[in-house]
mmCIF file of C-alpha atoms in Angstrom:
data_model
loop_
_atom_site.group_PDB
_atom_site.id
_atom_site.type_symbol
_atom_site.label_atom_id
_atom_site.label_comp_id
_atom_site.label_asym_id
_atom_site.label_seq_id
_atom_site.Cartn_x
_atom_site.Cartn_y
_atom_site.Cartn_z
ATOM 1 C CA MET A 1472 13.522 10.810 -31.595
ATOM 2 C CA ASP A 1473 11.413 7.799 -32.566
ATOM 3 C CA ILE A 1474 10.086 4.563 -31.092
ATOM 4 C CA LYS A 1475 12.846 2.505 -32.697
ATOM 5 C CA GLN A 1476 15.565 4.562 -30.979
ATOM 6 C CA LEU A 1477 13.871 4.124 -27.604
ATOM 7 C CA ARG A 1478 13.413 0.392 -28.116
ATOM 8 C CA PHE A 1479 17.086 0.004 -29.061
ATOM 9 C CA PHE A 1480 18.157 2.082 -26.052
ATOM 10 C CA LEU A 1481 16.071 -0.027 -23.657
ATOM 11 C CA GLU A 1482 17.577 -3.222 -25.015
ATOM 12 C CA VAL A 1483 21.120 -1.905 -24.472
ATOM 13 C CA CYS A 1484 20.160 -0.898 -20.907
ATOM 14 C CA LYS A 1485 18.793 -4.376 -20.305
ATOM 15 C CA GLU A 1486 21.813 -6.244 -21.691
ATOM 16 C CA LEU A 1487 24.510 -3.673 -20.717
ATOM 17 C CA SER A 1488 26.266 -4.797 -23.881
ATOM 18 C CA PHE A 1489 26.061 -3.515 -27.448
ATOM 19 C CA SER A 1490 27.007 -6.919 -28.855
ATOM 20 C CA ARG A 1491 24.327 -8.839 -26.939
ATOM 21 C CA ALA A 1492 21.720 -6.167 -27.611
ATOM 22 C CA SER A 1493 22.501 -6.175 -31.349
ATOM 23 C CA GLU A 1494 22.025 -9.958 -31.417
ATOM 24 C CA LYS A 1495 18.668 -9.666 -29.693
ATOM 25 C CA LEU A 1496 17.565 -6.876 -32.043
ATOM 26 C CA HIS A 1497 18.952 -8.636 -35.155
ATOM 27 C CA ILE A 1498 20.921 -5.608 -36.322
ATOM 28 C CA SER A 1499 24.642 -4.946 -36.649
ATOM 29 C CA GLN A 1500 26.541 -3.554 -33.682
ATOM 30 C CA PRO A 1501 27.720 -0.449 -35.609
ATOM 31 C CA ALA A 1502 24.130 0.317 -36.639
ATOM 32 C CA LEU A 1503 22.970 -0.015 -33.037
ATOM 33 C CA SER A 1504 25.806 2.198 -31.752
ATOM 34 C CA LYS A 1505 24.974 4.820 -34.375
ATOM 35 C CA THR A 1506 21.292 4.829 -33.375
ATOM 36 C CA ILE A 1507 22.162 5.344 -29.697
ATOM 37 C CA HIS A 1508 24.587 8.156 -30.584
ATOM 38 C CA GLN A 1509 21.832 9.852 -32.596
ATOM 39 C CA LEU A 1510 19.448 9.582 -29.646
ATOM 40 C CA GLU A 1511 22.043 11.085 -27.289
ATOM 41 C CA ASP A 1512 22.714 13.919 -29.737
ATOM 42 C CA GLU A 1513 19.002 14.693 -30.093
ATOM 43 C CA ILE A 1514 18.405 14.689 -26.342
ATOM 44 C CA GLY A 1515 21.680 16.428 -25.563
ATOM 45 C CA LEU A 1516 22.550 14.021 -22.749
ATOM 46 C CA ARG A 1517 25.042 11.230 -22.268
ATOM 47 C CA LEU A 1518 22.913 8.155 -21.609
ATOM 48 C CA LEU A 1519 25.580 5.434 -21.526
ATOM 49 C CA ASP A 1520 29.068 5.424 -20.043
ATOM 50 C CA ARG A 1521 31.419 3.626 -22.462
ATOM 51 C CA SER A 1522 34.665 4.805 -20.816
ATOM 52 C CA THR A 1523 35.414 1.526 -19.020
ATOM 53 C CA ARG A 1524 35.470 -2.142 -19.953
ATOM 54 C CA HIS A 1525 31.917 -2.486 -18.681
ATOM 55 C CA LEU A 1526 29.017 -0.468 -20.050
ATOM 56 C CA PHE A 1527 27.047 1.599 -17.521
ATOM 57 C CA VAL A 1528 23.796 3.542 -17.706
ATOM 58 C CA THR A 1529 24.407 7.105 -16.523
ATOM 59 C CA ARG A 1530 22.197 8.805 -13.967
ATOM 60 C CA GLU A 1531 20.622 10.816 -16.793
ATOM 61 C CA GLY A 1532 20.263 7.632 -18.810
ATOM 62 C CA GLU A 1533 18.352 5.931 -15.985
ATOM 63 C CA ILE A 1534 15.834 8.790 -15.911
ATOM 64 C CA ILE A 1535 15.399 8.605 -19.699
ATOM 65 C CA ARG A 1536 15.080 4.795 -19.472
ATOM 66 C CA GLN A 1537 12.096 5.091 -17.142
ATOM 67 C CA HIS A 1538 10.366 7.537 -19.478
ATOM 68 C CA ALA A 1539 11.225 5.400 -22.515
ATOM 69 C CA GLN A 1540 9.506 2.402 -20.913
ATOM 70 C CA LYS A 1541 6.332 4.443 -20.463
ATOM 71 C CA VAL A 1542 6.440 5.733 -24.051
ATOM 72 C CA LEU A 1543 6.969 2.249 -25.448
ATOM 73 C CA ARG A 1544 4.132 0.792 -23.400
ATOM 74 C CA SER A 1545 1.826 3.615 -24.501
ATOM 75 C CA ALA A 1546 2.712 2.918 -28.134
ATOM 76 C CA GLU A 1547 1.993 -0.790 -27.654
ATOM 77 C CA ASP A 1548 -1.337 0.071 -26.022
ATOM 78 C CA LEU A 1549 -2.196 2.249 -29.024
ATOM 79 C CA TRP A 1550 -1.481 -0.510 -31.541
ATOM 80 C CA GLN A 1551 -3.334 -3.103 -29.488
ATOM 81 C CA GLU A 1552 -6.421 -0.938 -29.189
ATOM 82 C CA ALA A 1553 -6.294 -0.136 -32.912
ATOM 83 C CA GLU A 1554 -6.140 -3.855 -33.764
ATOM 84 C CA GLU A 1555 -9.140 -4.565 -31.566
ATOM 85 C CA ILE A 1556 -11.128 -1.788 -33.210
ATOM 86 C CA LYS A 1557 -10.280 -3.214 -36.645
ATOM 87 C CA LEU A 1558 -11.014 -6.817 -35.786
ATOM 88 C CA HIS A 1559 -14.022 -6.190 -33.482
ATOM 89 C CA LYS A 1560 -12.829 -8.799 -31.032
ATOM 90 C CA LYS A 1561 -13.094 -8.961 -27.294
ATOM 91 C CA GLY A 1562 -9.356 -9.365 -26.940
ATOM 92 C CA SER A 1563 -7.099 -11.224 -24.583
ATOM 93 C CA PHE A 1564 -4.963 -10.460 -21.553
ATOM 94 C CA THR A 1565 -2.219 -11.899 -19.387
ATOM 95 C CA PHE A 1566 -3.032 -12.535 -15.738
ATOM 96 C CA GLY A 1567 -0.244 -12.801 -13.166
ATOM 97 C CA LEU A 1568 -1.020 -15.167 -10.329
ATOM 98 C CA PRO A 1569 1.288 -15.991 -7.389
ATOM 99 C CA PRO A 1570 1.455 -19.766 -6.769
ATOM 100 C CA VAL A 1571 0.189 -19.702 -3.179
ATOM 101 C CA ILE A 1572 -2.718 -17.431 -4.053
ATOM 102 C CA GLY A 1573 -3.606 -19.390 -7.175
ATOM 103 C CA SER A 1574 -4.150 -22.671 -5.383
ATOM 104 C CA SER A 1575 -6.137 -20.980 -2.608
ATOM 105 C CA PHE A 1576 -8.701 -18.886 -4.437
ATOM 106 C CA PHE A 1577 -8.712 -18.786 -8.184
ATOM 107 C CA PRO A 1578 -9.289 -22.175 -9.904
ATOM 108 C CA GLN A 1579 -13.084 -22.036 -9.587
ATOM 109 C CA ILE A 1580 -13.245 -18.308 -10.405
ATOM 110 C CA ILE A 1581 -11.203 -18.864 -13.570
ATOM 111 C CA ALA A 1582 -13.438 -21.790 -14.580
ATOM 112 C CA ASP A 1583 -16.589 -19.703 -14.019
ATOM 113 C CA PHE A 1584 -15.129 -16.786 -16.004
ATOM 114 C CA ARG A 1585 -14.326 -19.017 -18.978
ATOM 115 C CA ARG A 1586 -17.911 -20.292 -19.005
ATOM 116 C CA VAL A 1587 -19.355 -16.767 -18.930
ATOM 117 C CA TYR A 1588 -16.814 -15.274 -21.376
ATOM 118 C CA PRO A 1589 -15.773 -18.098 -23.743
ATOM 119 C CA GLU A 1590 -14.353 -15.645 -26.320
ATOM 120 C CA ALA A 1591 -12.018 -13.961 -23.850
ATOM 121 C CA GLY A 1592 -8.405 -15.062 -24.142
ATOM 122 C CA MET A 1593 -6.724 -15.431 -20.750
ATOM 123 C CA ARG A 1594 -3.053 -16.371 -20.411
ATOM 124 C CA ILE A 1595 -1.946 -17.134 -16.855
ATOM 125 C CA ILE A 1596 1.617 -16.557 -15.693
ATOM 126 C CA GLU A 1597 2.730 -17.859 -12.301
ATOM 127 C CA GLU A 1598 4.811 -15.167 -10.614
ATOM 128 C CA GLY A 1599 5.771 -14.295 -7.064
ATOM 129 C CA ALA A 1600 3.729 -11.363 -5.768
ATOM 130 C CA LYS A 1601 6.821 -9.186 -5.256
ATOM 131 C CA ILE A 1602 8.088 -9.778 -8.809
ATOM 132 C CA MET A 1603 4.564 -9.163 -10.117
ATOM 133 C CA GLU A 1604 4.861 -5.397 -9.733
ATOM 134 C CA GLN A 1605 7.924 -5.160 -11.971
ATOM 135 C CA SER A 1606 6.353 -7.477 -14.545
ATOM 136 C CA LEU A 1607 3.323 -5.188 -14.696
ATOM 137 C CA LEU A 1608 5.471 -2.080 -15.114
ATOM 138 C CA GLU A 1609 7.454 -3.756 -17.903
ATOM 139 C CA GLY A 1610 4.263 -4.792 -19.695
ATOM 140 C CA ASN A 1611 4.765 -8.542 -19.368
ATOM 141 C CA ILE A 1612 1.509 -8.865 -17.424
ATOM 142 C CA ASP A 1613 -1.738 -6.902 -17.841
ATOM 143 C CA VAL A 1614 -3.457 -7.635 -14.527
ATOM 144 C CA GLY A 1615 -1.975 -9.312 -11.461
ATOM 145 C CA VAL A 1616 -2.635 -10.239 -7.864
ATOM 146 C CA ALA A 1617 -0.401 -8.543 -5.305
ATOM 147 C CA ILE A 1618 -0.022 -8.470 -1.552
ATOM 148 C CA LEU A 1619 -0.655 -4.975 -0.221
ATOM 149 C CA PRO A 1620 0.756 -2.454 0.198
ATOM 150 C CA VAL A 1621 1.854 -1.493 -3.315
ATOM 151 C CA ASP A 1622 2.639 1.905 -4.832
ATOM 152 C CA ASN A 1623 -0.737 3.544 -5.517
ATOM 153 C CA GLU A 1624 0.933 6.150 -7.718
ATOM 154 C CA GLN A 1625 1.955 3.454 -10.200
ATOM 155 C CA PHE A 1626 -0.924 0.995 -9.885
ATOM 156 C CA GLU A 1627 -4.699 0.852 -9.869
ATOM 157 C CA ILE A 1628 -5.676 -1.230 -6.835
ATOM 158 C CA ARG A 1629 -8.798 -3.263 -6.024
ATOM 159 C CA GLN A 1630 -8.523 -5.024 -2.657
ATOM 160 C CA ILE A 1631 -10.269 -8.393 -2.612
ATOM 161 C CA ILE A 1632 -9.052 -10.321 0.473
ATOM 162 C CA ASP A 1633 -7.942 -9.597 4.042
ATOM 163 C CA ARG A 1634 -6.658 -12.600 6.000
ATOM 164 C CA LYS A 1635 -4.195 -13.239 8.841
ATOM 165 C CA ILE A 1636 -0.848 -15.035 8.700
ATOM 166 C CA LEU A 1637 -0.707 -17.923 11.164
ATOM 167 C CA ALA A 1638 2.157 -19.778 12.835
ATOM 168 C CA VAL A 1639 2.248 -23.559 12.354
ATOM 169 C CA THR A 1640 4.318 -25.775 14.658
ATOM 170 C CA ALA A 1641 4.581 -29.449 15.601
ATOM 171 C CA VAL A 1642 2.117 -30.698 18.217
ATOM 172 C CA ASP A 1643 4.923 -31.235 20.722
ATOM 173 C CA HIS A 1644 6.354 -27.740 20.312
ATOM 174 C CA PRO A 1645 6.538 -25.664 23.536
ATOM 175 C CA PHE A 1646 4.035 -23.206 22.034
ATOM 176 C CA ALA A 1647 1.508 -25.927 21.185
ATOM 177 C CA GLY A 1648 -1.811 -25.351 22.896
ATOM 178 C CA ARG A 1649 -1.547 -21.569 22.944
ATOM 179 C CA GLU A 1650 -4.057 -19.561 20.967
ATOM 180 C CA LYS A 1651 -1.815 -16.545 20.329
ATOM 181 C CA ILE A 1652 1.838 -15.521 20.483
ATOM 182 C CA GLN A 1653 3.812 -12.369 19.724
ATOM 183 C CA MET A 1654 6.537 -12.219 17.105
ATOM 184 C CA LYS A 1655 9.172 -11.607 19.791
ATOM 185 C CA ASN A 1656 8.355 -15.080 21.184
ATOM 186 C CA LEU A 1657 9.801 -16.601 17.980
ATOM 187 C CA LYS A 1658 13.244 -15.037 18.389
ATOM 188 C CA TYR A 1659 15.022 -18.340 19.025
ATOM 189 C CA GLU A 1660 12.979 -20.454 16.599
ATOM 190 C CA SER A 1661 13.999 -21.826 13.209
ATOM 191 C CA PHE A 1662 11.878 -20.287 10.435
ATOM 192 C CA LEU A 1663 10.474 -22.140 7.438
ATOM 193 C CA MET A 1664 9.954 -19.353 4.881
ATOM 194 C CA PHE A 1665 8.616 -18.720 1.434
ATOM 195 C CA GLN A 1666 11.424 -17.896 -0.984
ATOM 196 C CA GLN A 1667 12.746 -14.396 -1.522
ATOM 197 C CA GLY A 1668 10.714 -12.836 -4.312
ATOM 198 C CA PHE A 1669 7.507 -13.688 -2.458
ATOM 199 C CA SER A 1670 5.933 -10.768 -0.613
ATOM 200 C CA LEU A 1671 5.314 -12.995 2.401
ATOM 201 C CA TYR A 1672 9.070 -13.393 2.802
ATOM 202 C CA ASP A 1673 9.494 -9.630 3.123
ATOM 203 C CA ARG A 1674 6.488 -9.300 5.408
ATOM 204 C CA VAL A 1675 7.720 -11.933 7.871
ATOM 205 C CA PHE A 1676 11.328 -10.700 7.736
ATOM 206 C CA GLU A 1677 10.267 -7.100 8.417
ATOM 207 C CA SER A 1678 8.068 -8.218 11.301
ATOM 208 C CA CYS A 1679 11.026 -10.044 12.880
ATOM 209 C CA ILE A 1680 13.278 -7.002 12.525
ATOM 210 C CA GLN A 1681 10.673 -4.786 14.180
ATOM 211 C CA ALA A 1682 10.450 -7.334 16.993
ATOM 212 C CA GLY A 1683 14.195 -6.897 17.573
ATOM 213 C CA PHE A 1684 15.785 -9.906 15.872
ATOM 214 C CA GLU A 1685 16.781 -11.334 12.492
ATOM 215 C CA PRO A 1686 15.051 -14.650 11.748
ATOM 216 C CA ASP A 1687 17.065 -17.860 11.759
ATOM 217 C CA ILE A 1688 15.879 -19.254 8.413
ATOM 218 C CA LEU A 1689 16.318 -23.018 8.193
ATOM 219 C CA TYR A 1690 15.261 -23.081 4.541
ATOM 220 C CA GLU A 1691 13.021 -21.425 1.972
ATOM 221 C CA SER A 1692 10.516 -22.940 -0.439
ATOM 222 C CA SER A 1693 7.898 -21.892 -2.982
ATOM 223 C CA GLN A 1694 5.582 -24.734 -1.894
ATOM 224 C CA TRP A 1695 3.270 -24.038 1.049
ATOM 225 C CA ASP A 1696 2.489 -27.735 1.601
ATOM 226 C CA PHE A 1697 6.210 -28.513 1.958
ATOM 227 C CA LEU A 1698 6.550 -25.765 4.577
ATOM 228 C CA PHE A 1699 3.444 -27.034 6.374
ATOM 229 C CA GLU A 1700 4.664 -30.631 6.533
ATOM 230 C CA SER A 1701 8.142 -29.514 7.610
ATOM 231 C CA ALA A 1702 6.601 -27.647 10.532
ATOM 232 C CA MET A 1703 4.521 -30.720 11.354
ATOM 233 C CA ALA A 1704 7.755 -32.770 11.430
ATOM 234 C CA GLY A 1705 9.214 -30.402 14.023
ATOM 235 C CA LEU A 1706 11.830 -28.746 11.808
ATOM 236 C CA GLY A 1707 10.752 -25.217 12.698
ATOM 237 C CA VAL A 1708 7.919 -22.688 12.603
ATOM 238 C CA ALA A 1709 6.125 -21.956 9.341
ATOM 239 C CA LEU A 1710 4.229 -18.680 8.915
ATOM 240 C CA LEU A 1711 1.476 -19.305 6.381
ATOM 241 C CA PRO A 1712 -1.634 -17.476 5.149
ATOM 242 C CA GLU A 1713 -4.820 -18.269 7.027
ATOM 243 C CA THR A 1714 -6.578 -19.558 3.917
ATOM 244 C CA VAL A 1715 -3.756 -21.983 3.134
ATOM 245 C CA VAL A 1716 -3.734 -23.345 6.680
ATOM 246 C CA HIS A 1717 -7.479 -23.897 6.658
ATOM 247 C CA LYS A 1718 -7.149 -25.973 3.482
ATOM 248 C CA ALA A 1719 -4.728 -28.358 5.191
ATOM 249 C CA ASP A 1720 -5.325 -31.169 7.670
ATOM 250 C CA THR A 1721 -4.464 -29.441 10.957
ATOM 251 C CA ARG A 1722 -5.068 -32.418 13.255
ATOM 252 C CA ASN A 1723 -1.337 -33.133 13.553
ATOM 253 C CA VAL A 1724 -0.061 -29.557 13.951
ATOM 254 C CA SER A 1725 -0.528 -26.645 16.306
ATOM 255 C CA VAL A 1726 -1.857 -23.431 14.755
ATOM 256 C CA LEU A 1727 -1.358 -20.108 16.531
ATOM 257 C CA ALA A 1728 -2.375 -16.551 15.800
ATOM 258 C CA VAL A 1729 0.500 -14.046 15.765
ATOM 259 C CA ASP A 1730 -0.264 -10.706 17.360
ATOM 260 C CA ASP A 1731 1.424 -8.472 14.784
ATOM 261 C CA GLU A 1732 -0.200 -5.876 12.531
ATOM 262 C CA LEU A 1733 2.316 -6.578 9.762
ATOM 263 C CA LEU A 1734 1.218 -10.189 9.534
ATOM 264 C CA HIS A 1735 -1.932 -9.611 7.553
ATOM 265 C CA TRP A 1736 -2.431 -11.025 4.078
ATOM 266 C CA ARG A 1737 -4.246 -8.327 2.129
ATOM 267 C CA LEU A 1738 -4.606 -9.224 -1.536
ATOM 268 C CA ALA A 1739 -5.600 -6.982 -4.402
ATOM 269 C CA LEU A 1740 -5.978 -6.981 -8.151
ATOM 270 C CA ILE A 1741 -3.545 -4.435 -9.546
ATOM 271 C CA TRP A 1742 -2.664 -3.081 -12.973
ATOM 272 C CA ARG A 1743 -0.457 -0.293 -14.256
ATOM 273 C CA LYS A 1744 -2.065 3.145 -14.070
ATOM 274 C CA HIS A 1745 -3.182 4.668 -17.370
ATOM 275 C CA SER A 1746 -2.556 1.391 -19.218
ATOM 276 C CA TYR A 1747 -4.977 0.188 -21.861
ATOM 277 C CA GLN A 1748 -7.011 -2.841 -20.787
ATOM 278 C CA THR A 1749 -8.799 -5.026 -23.324
ATOM 279 C CA GLN A 1750 -12.515 -5.687 -23.003
ATOM 280 C CA ALA A 1751 -11.625 -9.150 -21.756
ATOM 281 C CA ALA A 1752 -9.338 -7.755 -19.038
ATOM 282 C CA GLN A 1753 -11.992 -5.245 -17.943
ATOM 283 C CA ALA A 1754 -14.543 -8.050 -17.747
ATOM 284 C CA TRP A 1755 -12.117 -10.145 -15.675
ATOM 285 C CA ILE A 1756 -11.494 -7.337 -13.173
ATOM 286 C CA SER A 1757 -15.233 -6.829 -12.645
ATOM 287 C CA PHE A 1758 -15.811 -10.589 -12.450
ATOM 288 C CA VAL A 1759 -13.194 -11.072 -9.714
ATOM 289 C CA GLU A 1760 -14.450 -8.094 -7.714
ATOM 290 C CA GLU A 1761 -17.979 -9.513 -7.764
ATOM 291 C CA ALA A 1762 -16.737 -12.990 -6.829
ATOM 292 C CA PHE A 1763 -15.013 -11.713 -3.695
ATOM 293 C CA ALA A 1764 -17.719 -9.211 -2.791
#
């Protein structure tokens, strides 16, 4: 078994097609099929089901796929660390930042970090907090910001923020003037939600279910200001992070606290456990922790 076999196997799992995978890998389809057969023979397990028109990953193959991802990432970490040792450079890293969080907290911190560490290479990828976890596990991102909770067996976690989620309505809404409501009070309201793929979507949806109803979602958006202005126009109730609401002009809306333990916005820096982090990434983690301390 070698790294090439595992890389080829992962590509077939991703594409669920030998022809598409061979195109991506720039090898012939027979050569790819032969490599996968050799891997199956060495392991002694059937990893792919080719008995139907559509290719499937077997249950055994799914287990091997997860281990192959870890092996491949470890190999990439090894080569990256070796290159840094040879070149004596501080290195670079990819930082995953959800759009809502980015506009709320990080522009000034990023600017300050670049002034203090001008040699550090930082690439920023905008990604929903829910998708962030998978991107970290796949190695597309080195360090990201997530909304807690996340799996502490897979990730290192450094909590940096704890804020509430607030309800925003029009000033003529029946709830206007109240300081606090319970989630069950929103049963018959139209919800203005962040898109699926954002952790806030799951948090609000789960809170509604626990309150005994499924939310009536008028529409979803990735833009907090659009949700805010839609609530101001009387289209429904927007549930937004406290920090976002406080950035906006709240003179023409009603803002209410929601008495629900689920509706907290706890943010953390996370990265994959046992992954290699460049000097630049380590400096960034410490810098952010100090900034929020």
